């Protein structure tokens, strides 16, 4: 490392926020991002063409291309416009949100196993849904979405307040993890207590907690879009400070950043992203954990490209899983969270046994 001379003593120069990236690495990130974007477009088209009903993909393609006979078919219009379009939008939003939130959370906690339920978003959303169903008659899907979002945001706010309180440097990684785990267990217990006394609430809650994109309306999906966009903007703005934070709190301060504030801002972005995703689709496991891992195999520790690839990988995996959920037991549908769990479990075991990916996770955690 270059050093500066001052009074005859050698003083290390301030560390760089992120290591320099070679032309080869930059090209690899660009080509990967392009491939993931093209894959997302193809998957989005397939999502509009494939469903659980009797409408063929060819008829759906005719509808999209403006064929008059296809456009006059009311059932086909219902299948494409009212069913497949909103769940395609929702799949992209949920995938982008969970992929980005997972990358942020793993970076800010320096924990490669961190996932989006760590801040209490999932347990808070579940408690919000149960309270809405039991005490306020929130029977519609939109009402449940509002209660889920409110519960997730409230839970994360409490976690952040607890993590930032007391003496010390503020919301440290350990405090965030401990506060999130403690509040998550508390909210889970409260949810179980309410459910034990209300069978009707349990039946409706059971459908929500499975995790599915079925029944989502376009207006509902678009309602969550501003939250996802806001979370993405905060995430992109925090990429450089997170790169400095990866070097350690002391190095981040030497570069002019405040570690406690960085963690609070990033945790706020995670709350917006994960809260919107949970409100739309219910609890979705593994995606926020796996997408950043896959992104780091291409980007290494650099945060800006890692966030971009995590978002694209999350969207691709989510929409692919939703398409698969429609066809594996046709004419019925499998909850998308079940497929992600079945695929994510073995993949997580492979990650744990992979020296390369484990090394990346460890380096990211200890940097």
C-alpha positions as a Markdown table, in Angstrom:
| # | Residue | x | y | z |
|---|---|---|---|---|
| 1 | Unk | 0.0 | 0.0 | 0.0 |
| 2 | Unk | 1.2 | 3.5 | -0.7 |
| 3 | Unk | 2.4 | 5.5 | 2.3 |
| 4 | Unk | 2.7 | 9.2 | 3.0 |
| 5 | Unk | 5.8 | 10.7 | 4.6 |
| 6 | Unk | 5.2 | 13.1 | 7.6 |
| 7 | Unk | 8.0 | 14.1 | 9.9 |
| 8 | Unk | 10.1 | 11.1 | 8.8 |
| 9 | Unk | 7.4 | 8.6 | 9.8 |
| 10 | Unk | 5.6 | 6.4 | 7.4 |
| 11 | Unk | 1.8 | 6.7 | 7.7 |
| 12 | Unk | -0.5 | 4.3 | 5.8 |
| 13 | Unk | -2.7 | 6.0 | 3.2 |
| 14 | Unk | -6.4 | 5.8 | 3.8 |
| 15 | Unk | -7.9 | 2.5 | 2.4 |
| 16 | Unk | -10.0 | 2.5 | -0.7 |
| 17 | Unk | -13.7 | 2.0 | -0.2 |
| 18 | Unk | -13.7 | -0.8 | -2.7 |
| 19 | Unk | -10.9 | -2.6 | -4.5 |
| 20 | Unk | -10.2 | -1.6 | -8.1 |
| 21 | Unk | -12.0 | -3.7 | -10.7 |
| 22 | Unk | -10.3 | -5.1 | -13.7 |
| 23 | Unk | -11.5 | -4.8 | -17.3 |
| 24 | Unk | -12.2 | -8.5 | -17.4 |
| 25 | Unk | -14.3 | -8.4 | -14.2 |
| 26 | Unk | -16.2 | -5.4 | -15.5 |
| 27 | Unk | -16.9 | -7.2 | -18.7 |
| 28 | Unk | -18.0 | -10.3 | -16.9 |
| 29 | Unk | -20.5 | -8.3 | -14.8 |
| 30 | Unk | -21.9 | -6.5 | -17.9 |
| 31 | Unk | -22.4 | -9.8 | -19.9 |
| 32 | Unk | -24.0 | -11.5 | -16.9 |
| 33 | Unk | -26.3 | -8.5 | -16.3 |
| 34 | Unk | -27.3 | -8.6 | -20.0 |
| 35 | Unk | -27.9 | -12.3 | -19.9 |
| 36 | Unk | -30.0 | -12.0 | -16.8 |
| 37 | Unk | -32.0 | -9.2 | -18.3 |
| 38 | Unk | -32.7 | -11.2 | -21.5 |
| 39 | Unk | -33.7 | -14.2 | -19.4 |
| 40 | Unk | -36.1 | -12.0 | -17.4 |
| 41 | Unk | -37.8 | -10.8 | -20.6 |
| 42 | Unk | -38.1 | -14.4 | -21.9 |
| 43 | Unk | -39.5 | -15.5 | -18.6 |
| 44 | Unk | -42.0 | -12.6 | -18.4 |
| 45 | Unk | -43.3 | -13.6 | -21.9 |
| 46 | Unk | -43.6 | -17.3 | -20.8 |
| 47 | Unk | -45.4 | -16.1 | -17.7 |
| 48 | Unk | -48.0 | -14.4 | -19.9 |
| 49 | Unk | -48.4 | -17.5 | -22.1 |
| 50 | Unk | -48.5 | -20.3 | -19.5 |
| 51 | Unk | -51.2 | -20.9 | -17.0 |
| 52 | Unk | -53.1 | -23.6 | -15.1 |
| 53 | Unk | -56.2 | -23.3 | -17.2 |
| 54 | Unk | -57.2 | -24.8 | -20.5 |
| 55 | Unk | -56.1 | -21.8 | -22.6 |
| 56 | Unk | -53.1 | -22.8 | -24.8 |
| 57 | Unk | -49.9 | -20.8 | -25.1 |
| 58 | Unk | -50.6 | -20.3 | -28.8 |
| 59 | Unk | -53.9 | -18.6 | -28.1 |
| 60 | Unk | -52.3 | -16.4 | -25.5 |
| 61 | Unk | -49.6 | -15.4 | -27.9 |
| 62 | Unk | -52.3 | -14.5 | -30.5 |
| 63 | Unk | -53.9 | -12.3 | -27.9 |
| 64 | Unk | -50.7 | -10.5 | -27.2 |
| 65 | Unk | -50.1 | -10.0 | -30.9 |
| 66 | Unk | -53.5 | -8.4 | -31.3 |
| 67 | Unk | -55.4 | -11.2 | -33.1 |
| 68 | Unk | -59.1 | -10.1 | -33.3 |
| 69 | Unk | -60.6 | -13.5 | -32.6 |
| 70 | Unk | -58.3 | -14.0 | -29.6 |
| 71 | Unk | -59.1 | -10.5 | -28.3 |
| 72 | Unk | -62.8 | -11.2 | -28.6 |
| 73 | Unk | -62.4 | -14.3 | -26.3 |
| 74 | Unk | -63.6 | -13.1 | -22.8 |
| 75 | Unk | -62.1 | -16.1 | -21.0 |
| 76 | Unk | -58.7 | -15.7 | -22.7 |
| 77 | Unk | -58.7 | -12.0 | -21.8 |
| 78 | Unk | -59.5 | -12.8 | -18.2 |
| 79 | Unk | -56.7 | -15.4 | -18.1 |
| 80 | Unk | -54.0 | -13.1 | -19.7 |
| 81 | Unk | -55.0 | -9.6 | -18.5 |
| 82 | Unk | -56.6 | -10.3 | -15.1 |
| 83 | Unk | -54.6 | -13.3 | -13.9 |
| 84 | Unk | -51.2 | -13.6 | -15.6 |
| 85 | Unk | -50.2 | -9.9 | -16.0 |
| 86 | Unk | -50.6 | -9.0 | -12.4 |
| 87 | Unk | -48.8 | -12.1 | -11.1 |
| 88 | Unk | -46.0 | -11.5 | -13.6 |
| 89 | Unk | -45.6 | -7.9 | -12.3 |
| 90 | Unk | -45.8 | -9.1 | -8.7 |
| 91 | Unk | -43.2 | -11.9 | -9.3 |
| 92 | Unk | -40.7 | -9.3 | -10.7 |
| 93 | Unk | -41.3 | -6.9 | -7.8 |
| 94 | Unk | -41.0 | -9.6 | -5.2 |
| 95 | Unk | -37.9 | -11.1 | -6.8 |
| 96 | Unk | -36.1 | -7.8 | -7.1 |
| 97 | Unk | -37.1 | -6.7 | -3.6 |
| 98 | Unk | -35.9 | -9.9 | -1.9 |
| 99 | Unk | -32.7 | -10.2 | -3.9 |
| 100 | Unk | -31.7 | -6.6 | -3.2 |
| 101 | Unk | -32.8 | -6.8 | 0.5 |
| 102 | Unk | -30.8 | -10.0 | 1.0 |
| 103 | Unk | -27.6 | -8.4 | -0.5 |
| 104 | Unk | -28.0 | -5.3 | 1.7 |
| 105 | Unk | -28.6 | -7.3 | 4.8 |
| 106 | Unk | -25.7 | -9.6 | 4.3 |
| 107 | Unk | -23.4 | -6.7 | 3.7 |
| 108 | Unk | -24.6 | -4.6 | 6.6 |
| 109 | Unk | -24.5 | -7.4 | 9.1 |
| 110 | Unk | -21.3 | -9.0 | 7.6 |
| 111 | Unk | -23.2 | -12.3 | 7.9 |
| 112 | Unk | -23.4 | -14.4 | 4.7 |
| 113 | Unk | -26.3 | -16.4 | 6.1 |
| 114 | Unk | -28.5 | -13.3 | 6.8 |
| 115 | Unk | -31.9 | -13.3 | 5.1 |
| 116 | Unk | -34.8 | -10.9 | 5.0 |
| 117 | Unk | -36.6 | -12.3 | 8.0 |
| 118 | Unk | -33.7 | -11.1 | 10.2 |
| 119 | Unk | -35.2 | -7.7 | 11.0 |
| 120 | Unk | -38.5 | -9.2 | 12.1 |
| 121 | Unk | -40.3 | -8.3 | 8.9 |
| 122 | Unk | -41.9 | -11.7 | 8.3 |
| 123 | Unk | -43.0 | -12.2 | 11.9 |
| 124 | Unk | -44.3 | -8.7 | 12.1 |
| 125 | Unk | -46.3 | -9.1 | 8.9 |
| 126 | Unk | -47.7 | -12.3 | 10.1 |
| 127 | Unk | -48.9 | -10.7 | 13.4 |
| 128 | Unk | -50.3 | -7.8 | 11.5 |
| 129 | Unk | -52.4 | -10.1 | 9.3 |
| 130 | Unk | -53.7 | -12.1 | 12.3 |
| 131 | Unk | -54.7 | -8.9 | 14.1 |
| 132 | Unk | -56.4 | -7.5 | 11.0 |
| 133 | Unk | -58.3 | -10.8 | 10.5 |
| 134 | Unk | -59.3 | -11.3 | 14.1 |
| 135 | Unk | -60.1 | -7.9 | 15.4 |
| 136 | Unk | -60.8 | -5.7 | 12.3 |
| 137 | Unk | -62.4 | -8.1 | 9.8 |
| 138 | Unk | -59.7 | -7.7 | 7.2 |
| 139 | Unk | -61.1 | -10.4 | 4.8 |
| 140 | Unk | -60.1 | -9.0 | 1.4 |
| 141 | Unk | -56.8 | -9.5 | -0.1 |
| 142 | Unk | -56.1 | -5.8 | -0.2 |
| 143 | Unk | -56.9 | -5.4 | 3.5 |
| 144 | Unk | -54.6 | -8.3 | 4.3 |
| 145 | Unk | -51.8 | -6.7 | 2.2 |
| 146 | Unk | -52.2 | -3.4 | 4.2 |
| 147 | Unk | -52.1 | -5.2 | 7.5 |
| 148 | Unk | -49.1 | -7.3 | 6.5 |
| 149 | Unk | -47.2 | -4.2 | 5.3 |
| 150 | Unk | -48.1 | -2.3 | 8.5 |
| 151 | Unk | -47.0 | -5.2 | 10.7 |
| 152 | Unk | -43.7 | -5.6 | 8.8 |
| 153 | Unk | -42.8 | -1.9 | 9.0 |
| 154 | Unk | -43.8 | -1.6 | 12.6 |
| 155 | Unk | -41.7 | -4.7 | 13.6 |
| 156 | Unk | -38.7 | -3.4 | 11.8 |
| 157 | Unk | -39.0 | 0.0 | 13.3 |
| 158 | Unk | -39.0 | -1.6 | 16.8 |
| 159 | Unk | -36.0 | -3.7 | 15.9 |
| 160 | Unk | -34.1 | -0.6 | 14.7 |
| 161 | Unk | -35.0 | 1.4 | 17.8 |
| 162 | Unk | -33.8 | -1.4 | 20.1 |
| 163 | Unk | -30.6 | -1.9 | 18.0 |
| 164 | Unk | -29.8 | 1.8 | 18.1 |
| 165 | Unk | -30.5 | 2.3 | 21.8 |
| 166 | Unk | -28.1 | 2.1 | 24.7 |
| 167 | Unk | -24.4 | 2.8 | 24.8 |
| 168 | Unk | -22.0 | 2.1 | 22.1 |
| 169 | Unk | -21.7 | 2.8 | 18.4 |
| 170 | Unk | -25.3 | 2.4 | 17.6 |
| 171 | Unk | -26.9 | -0.3 | 15.4 |
| 172 | Unk | -24.1 | -2.8 | 15.3 |
| 173 | Unk | -24.5 | -6.0 | 13.3 |
| 174 | Unk | -24.8 | -8.0 | 16.6 |
| 175 | Unk | -27.5 | -5.7 | 17.9 |
| 176 | Unk | -29.5 | -5.9 | 14.7 |
| 177 | Unk | -29.3 | -9.7 | 14.8 |
| 178 | Unk | -30.2 | -10.1 | 18.4 |
| 179 | Unk | -33.0 | -7.5 | 18.3 |
| 180 | Unk | -34.5 | -9.1 | 15.2 |
| 181 | Unk | -34.3 | -12.6 | 16.6 |
| 182 | Unk | -35.8 | -11.6 | 19.9 |
| 183 | Unk | -38.6 | -9.6 | 18.4 |
| 184 | Unk | -39.3 | -12.3 | 15.8 |
| 185 | Unk | -39.7 | -14.9 | 18.5 |
| 186 | Unk | -42.0 | -12.6 | 20.5 |
| 187 | Unk | -44.2 | -11.8 | 17.5 |
| 188 | Unk | -44.4 | -15.4 | 16.6 |
| 189 | Unk | -45.6 | -16.3 | 20.0 |
| 190 | Unk | -48.2 | -13.6 | 19.9 |
| 191 | Unk | -49.4 | -14.8 | 16.5 |
| 192 | Unk | -49.8 | -18.3 | 17.8 |
| 193 | Unk | -51.7 | -17.1 | 20.9 |
| 194 | Unk | -54.2 | -15.3 | 18.8 |
| 195 | Unk | -54.6 | -18.1 | 16.3 |
| 196 | Unk | -55.3 | -20.7 | 19.0 |
| 197 | Unk | -58.6 | -19.1 | 19.9 |
| 198 | Unk | -59.9 | -18.3 | 16.4 |
| 199 | Unk | -60.4 | -21.1 | 14.0 |
| 200 | Unk | -61.7 | -18.9 | 11.2 |
| 201 | Unk | -58.7 | -16.6 | 11.4 |
| 202 | Unk | -56.4 | -19.7 | 11.3 |
| 203 | Unk | -58.0 | -20.9 | 8.1 |
| 204 | Unk | -57.5 | -17.5 | 6.3 |
| 205 | Unk | -54.0 | -17.0 | 7.8 |
| 206 | Unk | -52.9 | -20.5 | 6.7 |
| 207 | Unk | -53.6 | -19.5 | 3.1 |
| 208 | Unk | -51.6 | -16.3 | 3.4 |
| 209 | Unk | -48.6 | -17.8 | 5.2 |
| 210 | Unk | -48.1 | -20.5 | 2.5 |
| 211 | Unk | -46.6 | -17.9 | 0.2 |
| 212 | Unk | -48.2 | -17.6 | -3.3 |
| 213 | Unk | -48.8 | -15.1 | -6.1 |
| 214 | Unk | -52.2 | -16.5 | -7.0 |
| 215 | Unk | -55.1 | -14.0 | -6.8 |
| 216 | Unk | -53.0 | -10.8 | -7.0 |
| 217 | Unk | -54.6 | -7.9 | -8.8 |
| 218 | Unk | -52.7 | -5.4 | -11.0 |
| 219 | Unk | -53.7 | -2.5 | -8.8 |
| 220 | Unk | -52.4 | -4.4 | -5.7 |
| 221 | Unk | -49.1 | -5.1 | -7.3 |
| 222 | Unk | -48.7 | -1.5 | -8.5 |
| 223 | Unk | -49.5 | -0.2 | -5.0 |
| 224 | Unk | -46.3 | -1.9 | -3.8 |
| 225 | Unk | -44.2 | -0.7 | -6.7 |
| 226 | Unk | -43.3 | 2.7 | -5.2 |
| 227 | Unk | -42.0 | 1.0 | -2.0 |
| 228 | Unk | -39.8 | -1.3 | -4.0 |
| 229 | Unk | -38.5 | 1.6 | -6.1 |
| 230 | Unk | -37.8 | 3.7 | -3.0 |
| 231 | Unk | -35.9 | 0.8 | -1.4 |
| 232 | Unk | -33.9 | 0.3 | -4.6 |
| 233 | Unk | -32.9 | 4.0 | -4.7 |
| 234 | Unk | -31.8 | 3.9 | -1.1 |
| 235 | Unk | -29.9 | 0.7 | -1.8 |
| 236 | Unk | -28.0 | 2.2 | -4.8 |
| 237 | Unk | -27.2 | 5.3 | -2.7 |
| 238 | Unk | -25.8 | 3.2 | 0.0 |
| 239 | Unk | -23.6 | 1.0 | -2.2 |
| 240 | Unk | -20.5 | 3.1 | -1.7 |
| 241 | Unk | -20.8 | 3.5 | 2.0 |
| 242 | Unk | -21.4 | -0.2 | 2.3 |
| 243 | Unk | -18.2 | -0.8 | 0.4 |
| 244 | Unk | -16.4 | 1.3 | 3.0 |
| 245 | Unk | -18.2 | -0.5 | 5.9 |
| 246 | Unk | -17.0 | -3.8 | 4.6 |
| 247 | Unk | -13.5 | -2.7 | 5.5 |
| 248 | Unk | -14.5 | -2.4 | 9.1 |
| 249 | Unk | -16.0 | 0.4 | 11.2 |
| 250 | Unk | -12.7 | 2.2 | 11.8 |
| 251 | Unk | -11.8 | 2.2 | 8.1 |
| 252 | Unk | -15.3 | 3.5 | 7.3 |
| 253 | Unk | -14.9 | 6.4 | 9.7 |
| 254 | Unk | -11.5 | 7.1 | 8.2 |
| 255 | Unk | -13.2 | 7.4 | 4.8 |
| 256 | Unk | -15.7 | 9.9 | 6.3 |
| 257 | Unk | -18.7 | 7.6 | 6.9 |
| 258 | Unk | -20.7 | 6.9 | 10.0 |
| 259 | Unk | -21.2 | 3.2 | 10.5 |
| 260 | Unk | -24.3 | 3.5 | 12.7 |
| 261 | Unk | -26.1 | 5.7 | 10.3 |
| 262 | Unk | -25.2 | 3.5 | 7.3 |
| 263 | Unk | -26.7 | 0.5 | 9.1 |
| 264 | Unk | -29.9 | 2.4 | 10.0 |
| 265 | Unk | -30.4 | 3.7 | 6.5 |
| 266 | Unk | -29.7 | 0.2 | 5.0 |
| 267 | Unk | -32.0 | -1.4 | 7.5 |
| 268 | Unk | -34.7 | 1.1 | 6.5 |
| 269 | Unk | -34.3 | 0.1 | 2.8 |
| 270 | Unk | -34.4 | -3.6 | 3.7 |
| 271 | Unk | -37.7 | -2.9 | 5.6 |
| 272 | Unk | -39.3 | -1.3 | 2.6 |
| 273 | Unk | -38.2 | -4.0 | 0.2 |
| 274 | Unk | -38.9 | -7.0 | 2.4 |
| 275 | Unk | -42.2 | -5.5 | 3.7 |
| 276 | Unk | -43.5 | -5.0 | 0.2 |
| 277 | Unk | -42.5 | -8.5 | -0.8 |
| 278 | Unk | -44.0 | -10.1 | 2.2 |
| 279 | Unk | -47.2 | -8.1 | 1.8 |
| 280 | Unk | -47.6 | -9.2 | -1.8 |
| 281 | Unk | -46.6 | -12.9 | -1.7 |
| 282 | Unk | -46.4 | -13.9 | 2.0 |
| 283 | Unk | -43.2 | -15.3 | 3.5 |
| 284 | Unk | -40.8 | -16.5 | 0.8 |
| 285 | Unk | -37.8 | -18.4 | 2.1 |
| 286 | Unk | -34.3 | -18.8 | 0.6 |
| 287 | Unk | -34.5 | -16.3 | -2.2 |
| 288 | Unk | -33.0 | -13.4 | -0.2 |
| 289 | Unk | -30.3 | -15.7 | 0.9 |
| 290 | Unk | -29.3 | -17.4 | -2.4 |
| 291 | Unk | -29.5 | -14.4 | -4.8 |
| 292 | Unk | -26.6 | -12.5 | -3.2 |
| 293 | Unk | -24.5 | -15.6 | -3.1 |
| 294 | Unk | -25.0 | -16.2 | -6.8 |
| 295 | Unk | -24.2 | -12.5 | -7.5 |
| 296 | Unk | -21.0 | -12.6 | -5.5 |
| 297 | Unk | -19.6 | -15.4 | -7.6 |
| 298 | Unk | -19.5 | -12.9 | -10.5 |
| 299 | Unk | -19.0 | -9.5 | -8.8 |
| 300 | Unk | -16.8 | -10.3 | -5.8 |
| 301 | Unk | -17.1 | -7.9 | -2.9 |
| 302 | Unk | -18.1 | -4.8 | -5.0 |
| 303 | Unk | -21.5 | -3.6 | -3.8 |
| 304 | Unk | -23.0 | -1.7 | -6.7 |
| 305 | Unk | -22.8 | -4.6 | -9.3 |
| 306 | Unk | -23.7 | -7.1 | -6.5 |
| 307 | Unk | -27.0 | -5.2 | -5.8 |
| 308 | Unk | -27.8 | -5.1 | -9.6 |
| 309 | Unk | -27.1 | -8.8 | -10.1 |
| 310 | Unk | -28.9 | -9.8 | -6.9 |
| 311 | Unk | -32.0 | -8.0 | -8.1 |
| 312 | Unk | -31.9 | -9.6 | -11.5 |
| 313 | Unk | -31.3 | -13.1 | -10.1 |
| 314 | Unk | -34.1 | -12.7 | -7.6 |
| 315 | Unk | -36.5 | -11.6 | -10.3 |
| 316 | Unk | -35.5 | -14.4 | -12.7 |
| 317 | Unk | -35.7 | -17.1 | -10.0 |
| 318 | Unk | -39.0 | -15.8 | -8.7 |
| 319 | Unk | -40.8 | -15.7 | -12.0 |
| 320 | Unk | -39.3 | -19.0 | -13.1 |
| 321 | Unk | -40.6 | -20.6 | -9.9 |
| 322 | Unk | -44.0 | -19.1 | -10.4 |
| 323 | Unk | -44.2 | -20.5 | -13.9 |
| 324 | Unk | -43.2 | -23.9 | -12.6 |
| 325 | Unk | -45.8 | -23.7 | -9.8 |
| 326 | Unk | -48.5 | -23.5 | -12.4 |
| 327 | Unk | -47.6 | -26.6 | -14.3 |
| 328 | Unk | -46.2 | -29.2 | -11.9 |
| 329 | Unk | -49.6 | -30.4 | -10.8 |
| 330 | Unk | -51.8 | -28.9 | -13.5 |
| 331 | Unk | -54.7 | -28.1 | -13.4 |
| 332 | Unk | -54.0 | -27.3 | -9.7 |
| 333 | Unk | -51.3 | -24.9 | -8.5 |
| 334 | Unk | -48.4 | -25.4 | -6.2 |
| 335 | Unk | -47.5 | -22.4 | -3.8 |
| 336 | Unk | -44.4 | -20.8 | -5.2 |
| 337 | Unk | -42.8 | -20.7 | -1.7 |
| 338 | Unk | -43.0 | -24.5 | -1.6 |
| 339 | Unk | -41.1 | -24.9 | -4.8 |
| 340 | Unk | -38.5 | -22.3 | -3.7 |
| 341 | Unk | -38.1 | -24.2 | -0.4 |
| 342 | Unk | -37.7 | -27.6 | -2.2 |
| 343 | Unk | -35.1 | -26.2 | -4.6 |
| 344 | Unk | -33.5 | -23.9 | -2.1 |
| 345 | Unk | -32.7 | -26.5 | 0.5 |
| 346 | Unk | -30.5 | -28.7 | -1.7 |
| 347 | Unk | -28.9 | -25.6 | -3.2 |
| 348 | Unk | -28.1 | -24.2 | 0.2 |
| 349 | Unk | -26.4 | -27.5 | 1.1 |
| 350 | Unk | -24.4 | -27.3 | -2.2 |
| 351 | Unk | -23.4 | -23.8 | -1.3 |
| 352 | Unk | -22.2 | -24.9 | 2.2 |
| 353 | Unk | -20.1 | -27.6 | 0.6 |
| 354 | Unk | -18.6 | -25.3 | -2.1 |
| 355 | Unk | -15.2 | -24.0 | -1.2 |
| 356 | Unk | -15.4 | -21.1 | -3.7 |
| 357 | Unk | -18.8 | -19.8 | -2.6 |
| 358 | Unk | -18.1 | -20.4 | 1.1 |
| 359 | Unk | -14.9 | -18.4 | 0.7 |
| 360 | Unk | -16.8 | -15.6 | -0.9 |
| 361 | Unk | -19.4 | -15.6 | 1.9 |
| 362 | Unk | -16.7 | -15.7 | 4.6 |
| 363 | Unk | -14.7 | -12.9 | 3.0 |
| 364 | Unk | -17.8 | -10.8 | 2.7 |
| 365 | Unk | -18.6 | -11.5 | 6.4 |
| 366 | Unk | -15.1 | -10.7 | 7.7 |
| 367 | Unk | -14.2 | -7.8 | 5.5 |
